[in-house]
mmCIF file with all atom_site columns, C-alpha atoms in Angstrom:
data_model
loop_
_atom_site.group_PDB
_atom_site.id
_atom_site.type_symbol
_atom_site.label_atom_id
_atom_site.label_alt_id
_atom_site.label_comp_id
_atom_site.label_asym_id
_atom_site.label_entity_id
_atom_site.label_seq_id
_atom_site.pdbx_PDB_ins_code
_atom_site.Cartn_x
_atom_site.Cartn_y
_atom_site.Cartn_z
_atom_site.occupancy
_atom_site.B_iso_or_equiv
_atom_site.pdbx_formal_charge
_atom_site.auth_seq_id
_atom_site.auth_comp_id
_atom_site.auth_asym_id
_atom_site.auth_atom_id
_atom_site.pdbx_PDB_model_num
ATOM 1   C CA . UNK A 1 1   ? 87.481  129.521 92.223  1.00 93.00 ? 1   UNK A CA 1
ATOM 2   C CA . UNK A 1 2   ? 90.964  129.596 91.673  1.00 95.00 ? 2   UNK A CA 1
ATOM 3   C CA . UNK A 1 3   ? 93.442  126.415 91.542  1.00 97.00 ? 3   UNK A CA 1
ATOM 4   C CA . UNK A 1 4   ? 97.132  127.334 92.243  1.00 96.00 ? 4   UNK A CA 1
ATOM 5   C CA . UNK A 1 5   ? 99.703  124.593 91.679  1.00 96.00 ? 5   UNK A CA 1
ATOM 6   C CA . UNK A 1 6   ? 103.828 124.563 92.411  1.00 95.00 ? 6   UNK A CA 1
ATOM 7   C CA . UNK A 1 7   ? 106.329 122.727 92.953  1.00 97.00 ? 7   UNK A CA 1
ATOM 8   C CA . UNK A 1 8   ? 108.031 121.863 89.658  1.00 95.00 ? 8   UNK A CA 1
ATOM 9   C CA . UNK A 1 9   ? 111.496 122.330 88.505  1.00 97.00 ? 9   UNK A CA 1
ATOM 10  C CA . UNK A 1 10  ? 114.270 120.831 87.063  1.00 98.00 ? 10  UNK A CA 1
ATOM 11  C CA . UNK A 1 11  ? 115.463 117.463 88.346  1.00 98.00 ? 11  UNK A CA 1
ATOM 12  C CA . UNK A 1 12  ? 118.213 114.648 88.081  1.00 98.00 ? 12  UNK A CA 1
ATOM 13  C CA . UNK A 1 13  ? 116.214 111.179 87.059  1.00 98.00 ? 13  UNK A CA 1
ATOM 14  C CA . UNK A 1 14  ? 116.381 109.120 90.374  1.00 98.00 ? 14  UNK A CA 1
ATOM 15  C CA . UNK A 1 15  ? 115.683 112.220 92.005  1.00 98.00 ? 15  UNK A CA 1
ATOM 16  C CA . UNK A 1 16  ? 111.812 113.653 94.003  1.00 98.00 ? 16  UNK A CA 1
ATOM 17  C CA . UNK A 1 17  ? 110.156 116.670 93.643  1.00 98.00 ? 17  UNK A CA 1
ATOM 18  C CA . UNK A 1 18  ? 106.570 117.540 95.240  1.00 98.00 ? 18  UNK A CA 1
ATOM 19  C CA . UNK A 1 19  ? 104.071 119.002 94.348  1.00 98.00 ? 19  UNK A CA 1
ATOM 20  C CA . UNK A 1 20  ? 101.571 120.959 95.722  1.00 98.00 ? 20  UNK A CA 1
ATOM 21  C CA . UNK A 1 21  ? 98.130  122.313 94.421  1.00 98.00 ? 21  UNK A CA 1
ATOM 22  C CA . UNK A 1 22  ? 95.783  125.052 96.404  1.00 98.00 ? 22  UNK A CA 1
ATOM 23  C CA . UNK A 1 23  ? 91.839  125.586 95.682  1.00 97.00 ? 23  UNK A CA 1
ATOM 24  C CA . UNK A 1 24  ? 90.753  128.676 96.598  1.00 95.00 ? 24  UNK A CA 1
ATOM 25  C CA . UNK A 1 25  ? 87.757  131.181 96.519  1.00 94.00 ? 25  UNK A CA 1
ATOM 26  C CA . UNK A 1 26  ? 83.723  130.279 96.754  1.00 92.00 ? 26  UNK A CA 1
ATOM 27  C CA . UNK A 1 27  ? 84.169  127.149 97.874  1.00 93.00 ? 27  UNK A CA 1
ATOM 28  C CA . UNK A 1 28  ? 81.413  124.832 99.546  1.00 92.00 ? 28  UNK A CA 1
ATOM 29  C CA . UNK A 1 29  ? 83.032  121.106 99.314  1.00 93.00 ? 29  UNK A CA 1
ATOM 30  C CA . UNK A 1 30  ? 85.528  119.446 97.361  1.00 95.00 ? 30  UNK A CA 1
ATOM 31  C CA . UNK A 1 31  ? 84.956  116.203 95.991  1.00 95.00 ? 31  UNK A CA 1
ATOM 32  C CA . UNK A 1 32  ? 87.385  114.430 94.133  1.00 96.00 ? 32  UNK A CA 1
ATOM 33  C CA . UNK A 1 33  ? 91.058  116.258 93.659  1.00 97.00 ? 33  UNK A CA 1
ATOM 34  C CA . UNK A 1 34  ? 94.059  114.910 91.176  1.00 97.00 ? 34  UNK A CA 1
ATOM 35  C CA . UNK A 1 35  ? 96.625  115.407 89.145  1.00 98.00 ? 35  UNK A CA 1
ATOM 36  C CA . UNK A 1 36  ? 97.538  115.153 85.588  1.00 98.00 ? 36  UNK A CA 1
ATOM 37  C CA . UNK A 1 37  ? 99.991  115.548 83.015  1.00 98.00 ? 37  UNK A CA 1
ATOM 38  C CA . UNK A 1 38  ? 100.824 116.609 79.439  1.00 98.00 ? 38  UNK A CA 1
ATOM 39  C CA . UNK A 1 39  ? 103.553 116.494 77.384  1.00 97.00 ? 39  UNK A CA 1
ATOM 40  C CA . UNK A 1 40  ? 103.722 118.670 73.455  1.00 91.00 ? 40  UNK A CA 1
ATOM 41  C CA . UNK A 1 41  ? 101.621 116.266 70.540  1.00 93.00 ? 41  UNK A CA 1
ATOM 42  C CA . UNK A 1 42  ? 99.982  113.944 73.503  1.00 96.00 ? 42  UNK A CA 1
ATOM 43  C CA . UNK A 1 43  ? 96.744  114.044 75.455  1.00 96.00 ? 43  UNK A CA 1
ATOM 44  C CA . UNK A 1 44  ? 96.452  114.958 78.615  1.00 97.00 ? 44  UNK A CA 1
ATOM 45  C CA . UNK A 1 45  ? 96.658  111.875 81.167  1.00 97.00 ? 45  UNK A CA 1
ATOM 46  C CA . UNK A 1 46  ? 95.582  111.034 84.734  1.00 98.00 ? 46  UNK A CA 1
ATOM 47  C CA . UNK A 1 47  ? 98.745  110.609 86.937  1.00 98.00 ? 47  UNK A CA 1
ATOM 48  C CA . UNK A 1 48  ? 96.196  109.959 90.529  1.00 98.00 ? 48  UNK A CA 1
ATOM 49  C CA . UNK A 1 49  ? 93.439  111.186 91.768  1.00 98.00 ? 49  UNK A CA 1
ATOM 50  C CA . UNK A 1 50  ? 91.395  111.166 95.286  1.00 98.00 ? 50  UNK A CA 1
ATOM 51  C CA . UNK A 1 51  ? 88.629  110.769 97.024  1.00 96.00 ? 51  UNK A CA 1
ATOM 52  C CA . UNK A 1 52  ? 87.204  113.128 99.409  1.00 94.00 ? 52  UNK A CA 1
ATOM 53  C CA . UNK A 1 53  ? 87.764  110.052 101.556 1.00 94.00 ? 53  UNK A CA 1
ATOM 54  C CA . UNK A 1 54  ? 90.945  109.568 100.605 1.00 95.00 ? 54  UNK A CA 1
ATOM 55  C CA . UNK A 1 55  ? 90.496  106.976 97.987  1.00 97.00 ? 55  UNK A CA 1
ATOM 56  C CA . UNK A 1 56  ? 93.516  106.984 95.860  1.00 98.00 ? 56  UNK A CA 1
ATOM 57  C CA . UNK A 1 57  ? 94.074  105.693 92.448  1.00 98.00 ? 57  UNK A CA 1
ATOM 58  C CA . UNK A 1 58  ? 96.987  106.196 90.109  1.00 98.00 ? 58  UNK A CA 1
ATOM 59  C CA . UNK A 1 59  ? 98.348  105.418 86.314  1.00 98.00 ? 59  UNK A CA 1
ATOM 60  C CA . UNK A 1 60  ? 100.567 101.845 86.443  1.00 97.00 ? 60  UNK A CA 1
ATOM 61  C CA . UNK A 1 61  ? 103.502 104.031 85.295  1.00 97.00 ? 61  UNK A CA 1
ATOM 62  C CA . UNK A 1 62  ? 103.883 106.085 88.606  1.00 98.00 ? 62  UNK A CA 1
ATOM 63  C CA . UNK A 1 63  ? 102.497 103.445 91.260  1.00 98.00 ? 63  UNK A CA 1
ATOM 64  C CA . UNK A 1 64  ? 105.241 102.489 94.051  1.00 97.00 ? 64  UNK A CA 1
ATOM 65  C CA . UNK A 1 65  ? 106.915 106.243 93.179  1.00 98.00 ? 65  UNK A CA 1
ATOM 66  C CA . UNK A 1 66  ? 104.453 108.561 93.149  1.00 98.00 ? 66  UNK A CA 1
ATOM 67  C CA . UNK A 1 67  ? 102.210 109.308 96.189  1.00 98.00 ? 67  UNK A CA 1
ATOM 68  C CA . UNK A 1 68  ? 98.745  111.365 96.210  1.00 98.00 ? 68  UNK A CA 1
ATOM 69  C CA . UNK A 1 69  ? 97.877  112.745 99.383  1.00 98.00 ? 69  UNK A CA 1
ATOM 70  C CA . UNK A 1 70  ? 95.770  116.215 100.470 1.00 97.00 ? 70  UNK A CA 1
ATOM 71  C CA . UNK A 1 71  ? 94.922  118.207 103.582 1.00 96.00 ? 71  UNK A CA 1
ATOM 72  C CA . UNK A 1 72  ? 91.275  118.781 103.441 1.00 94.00 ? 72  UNK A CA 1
ATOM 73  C CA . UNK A 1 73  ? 91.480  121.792 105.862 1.00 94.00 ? 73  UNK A CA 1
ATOM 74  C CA . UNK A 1 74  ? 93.445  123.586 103.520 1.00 96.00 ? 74  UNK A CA 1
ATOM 75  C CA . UNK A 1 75  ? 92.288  122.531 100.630 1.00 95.00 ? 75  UNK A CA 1
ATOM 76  C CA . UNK A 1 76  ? 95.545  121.707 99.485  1.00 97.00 ? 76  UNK A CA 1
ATOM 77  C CA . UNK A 1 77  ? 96.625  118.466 97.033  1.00 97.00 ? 77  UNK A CA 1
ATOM 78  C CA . UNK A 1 78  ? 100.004 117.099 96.977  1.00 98.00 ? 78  UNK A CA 1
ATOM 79  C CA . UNK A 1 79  ? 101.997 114.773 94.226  1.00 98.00 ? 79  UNK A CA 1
ATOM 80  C CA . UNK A 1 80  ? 105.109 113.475 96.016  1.00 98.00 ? 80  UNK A CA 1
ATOM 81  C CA . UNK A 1 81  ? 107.344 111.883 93.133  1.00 98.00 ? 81  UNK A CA 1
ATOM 82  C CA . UNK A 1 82  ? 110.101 109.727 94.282  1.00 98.00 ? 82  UNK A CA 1
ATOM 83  C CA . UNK A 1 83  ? 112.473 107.728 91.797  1.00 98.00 ? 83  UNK A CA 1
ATOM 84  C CA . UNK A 1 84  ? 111.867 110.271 88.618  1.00 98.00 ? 84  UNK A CA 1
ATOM 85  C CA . UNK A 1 85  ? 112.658 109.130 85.015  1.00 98.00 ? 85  UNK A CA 1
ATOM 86  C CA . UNK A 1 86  ? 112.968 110.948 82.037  1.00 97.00 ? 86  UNK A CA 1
ATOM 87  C CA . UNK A 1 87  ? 109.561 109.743 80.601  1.00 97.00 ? 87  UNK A CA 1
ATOM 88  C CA . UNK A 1 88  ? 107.712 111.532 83.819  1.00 98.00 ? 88  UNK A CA 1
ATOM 89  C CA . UNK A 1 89  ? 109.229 115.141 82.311  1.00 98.00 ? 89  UNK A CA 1
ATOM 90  C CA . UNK A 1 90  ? 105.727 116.960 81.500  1.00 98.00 ? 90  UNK A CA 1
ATOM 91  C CA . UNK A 1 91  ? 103.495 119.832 82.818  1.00 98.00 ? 91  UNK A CA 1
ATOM 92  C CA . UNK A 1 92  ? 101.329 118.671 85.317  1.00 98.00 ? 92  UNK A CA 1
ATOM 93  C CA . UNK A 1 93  ? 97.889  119.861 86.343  1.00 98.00 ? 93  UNK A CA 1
ATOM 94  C CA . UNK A 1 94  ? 95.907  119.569 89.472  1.00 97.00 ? 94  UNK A CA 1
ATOM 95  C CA . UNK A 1 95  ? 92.427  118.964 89.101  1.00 97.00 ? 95  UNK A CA 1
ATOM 96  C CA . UNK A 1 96  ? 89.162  119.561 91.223  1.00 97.00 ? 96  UNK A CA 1
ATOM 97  C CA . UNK A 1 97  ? 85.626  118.469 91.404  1.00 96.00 ? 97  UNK A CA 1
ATOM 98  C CA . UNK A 1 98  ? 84.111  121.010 93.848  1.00 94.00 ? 98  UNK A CA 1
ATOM 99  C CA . UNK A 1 99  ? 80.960  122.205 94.932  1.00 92.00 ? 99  UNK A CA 1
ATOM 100 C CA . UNK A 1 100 ? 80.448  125.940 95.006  1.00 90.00 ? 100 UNK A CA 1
ATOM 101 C CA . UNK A 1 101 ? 79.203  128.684 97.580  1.00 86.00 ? 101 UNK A CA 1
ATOM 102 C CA . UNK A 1 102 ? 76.936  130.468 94.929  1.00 84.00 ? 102 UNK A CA 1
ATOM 103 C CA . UNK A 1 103 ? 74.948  129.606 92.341  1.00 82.00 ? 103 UNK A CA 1
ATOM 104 C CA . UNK A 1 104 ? 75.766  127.661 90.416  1.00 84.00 ? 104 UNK A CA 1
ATOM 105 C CA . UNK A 1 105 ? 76.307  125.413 92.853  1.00 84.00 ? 105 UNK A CA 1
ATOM 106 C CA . UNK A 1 106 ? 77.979  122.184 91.136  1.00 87.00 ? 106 UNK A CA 1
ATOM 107 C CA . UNK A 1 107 ? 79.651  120.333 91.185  1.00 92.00 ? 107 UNK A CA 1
ATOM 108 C CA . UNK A 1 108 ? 82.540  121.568 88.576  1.00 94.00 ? 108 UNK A CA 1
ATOM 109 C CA . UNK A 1 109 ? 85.541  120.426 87.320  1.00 95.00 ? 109 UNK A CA 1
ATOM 110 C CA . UNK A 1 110 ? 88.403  123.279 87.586  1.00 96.00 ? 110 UNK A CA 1
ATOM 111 C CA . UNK A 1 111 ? 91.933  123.230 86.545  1.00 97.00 ? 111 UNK A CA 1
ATOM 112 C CA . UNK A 1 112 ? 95.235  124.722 87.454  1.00 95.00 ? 112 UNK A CA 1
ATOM 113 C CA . UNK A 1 113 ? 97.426  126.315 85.211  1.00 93.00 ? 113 UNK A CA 1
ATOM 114 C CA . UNK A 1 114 ? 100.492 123.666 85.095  1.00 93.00 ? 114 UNK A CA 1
ATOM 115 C CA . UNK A 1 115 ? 103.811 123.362 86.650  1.00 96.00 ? 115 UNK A CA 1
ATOM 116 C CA . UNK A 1 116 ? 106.710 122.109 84.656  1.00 97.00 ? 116 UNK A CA 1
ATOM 117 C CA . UNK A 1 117 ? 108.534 119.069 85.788  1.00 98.00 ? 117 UNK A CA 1
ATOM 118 C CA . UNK A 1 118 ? 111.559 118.540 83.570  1.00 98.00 ? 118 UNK A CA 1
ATOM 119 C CA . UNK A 1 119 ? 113.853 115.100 84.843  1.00 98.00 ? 119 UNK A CA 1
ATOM 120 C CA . UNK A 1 120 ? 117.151 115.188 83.208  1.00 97.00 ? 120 UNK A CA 1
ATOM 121 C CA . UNK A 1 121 ? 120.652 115.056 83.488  1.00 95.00 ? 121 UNK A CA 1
#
């Protein structure tokens, strides 16, 4: 199982960037899929997260900008980030409870391997 996230880049604060995360390989079900973030000397922190259902829930700093959202067909989560500030310059990382194919079966927690947002002028 392999997590594949994109998206990232440099951007002007006030500006949006999305971002998009693809699970791939033995794959039975996912369950819960989110992203997070980390920036050098700090722990790693939840930005959102969601339900197989489509339960969202995010970190006060990002709700009424950031939106979590994912296409369960493709097995695809998104992070659209509207209204970026300096403070939200980090690498984020997708995140996915799954069940797998083969034994053993689940479920796991897998991680991407980071995209770099960087907002600045």
């Amino acid at each position: 199982v392999q997590l594949q996230a994109s998206g990232g880049g440099l951007v002007q604060p006030g500006g949006s960037l999305r971002l998009s995360c693809v699970a791939s390989g033995n794959i039975f079900s996912i369950n819960a899929m989110g992203w997070y973030r980390q920036v050098p000397g700090k722990q790693r922190e939840l930005v959102a997260t969601i339900t197989s259902s489509g339960n969202t829930k995010y970190e006060d700093s990002v709700k009424g900008r950031f939106t979590i959202s994912r296409d369960n067909a493709k097995n695809t989560v998104y992070l659209q980030m509207n209204s970026l500030k300096p403070e939200d310059t980090a690498v984020y990382y997708c995140n996915a409870n799954l069940n797998r194919l083969v034994v053993p079966l689940g479920p796991y927690d897998y991680w991407g391997r980071g995209t770099l947002v960087t907002v600045s002028s």
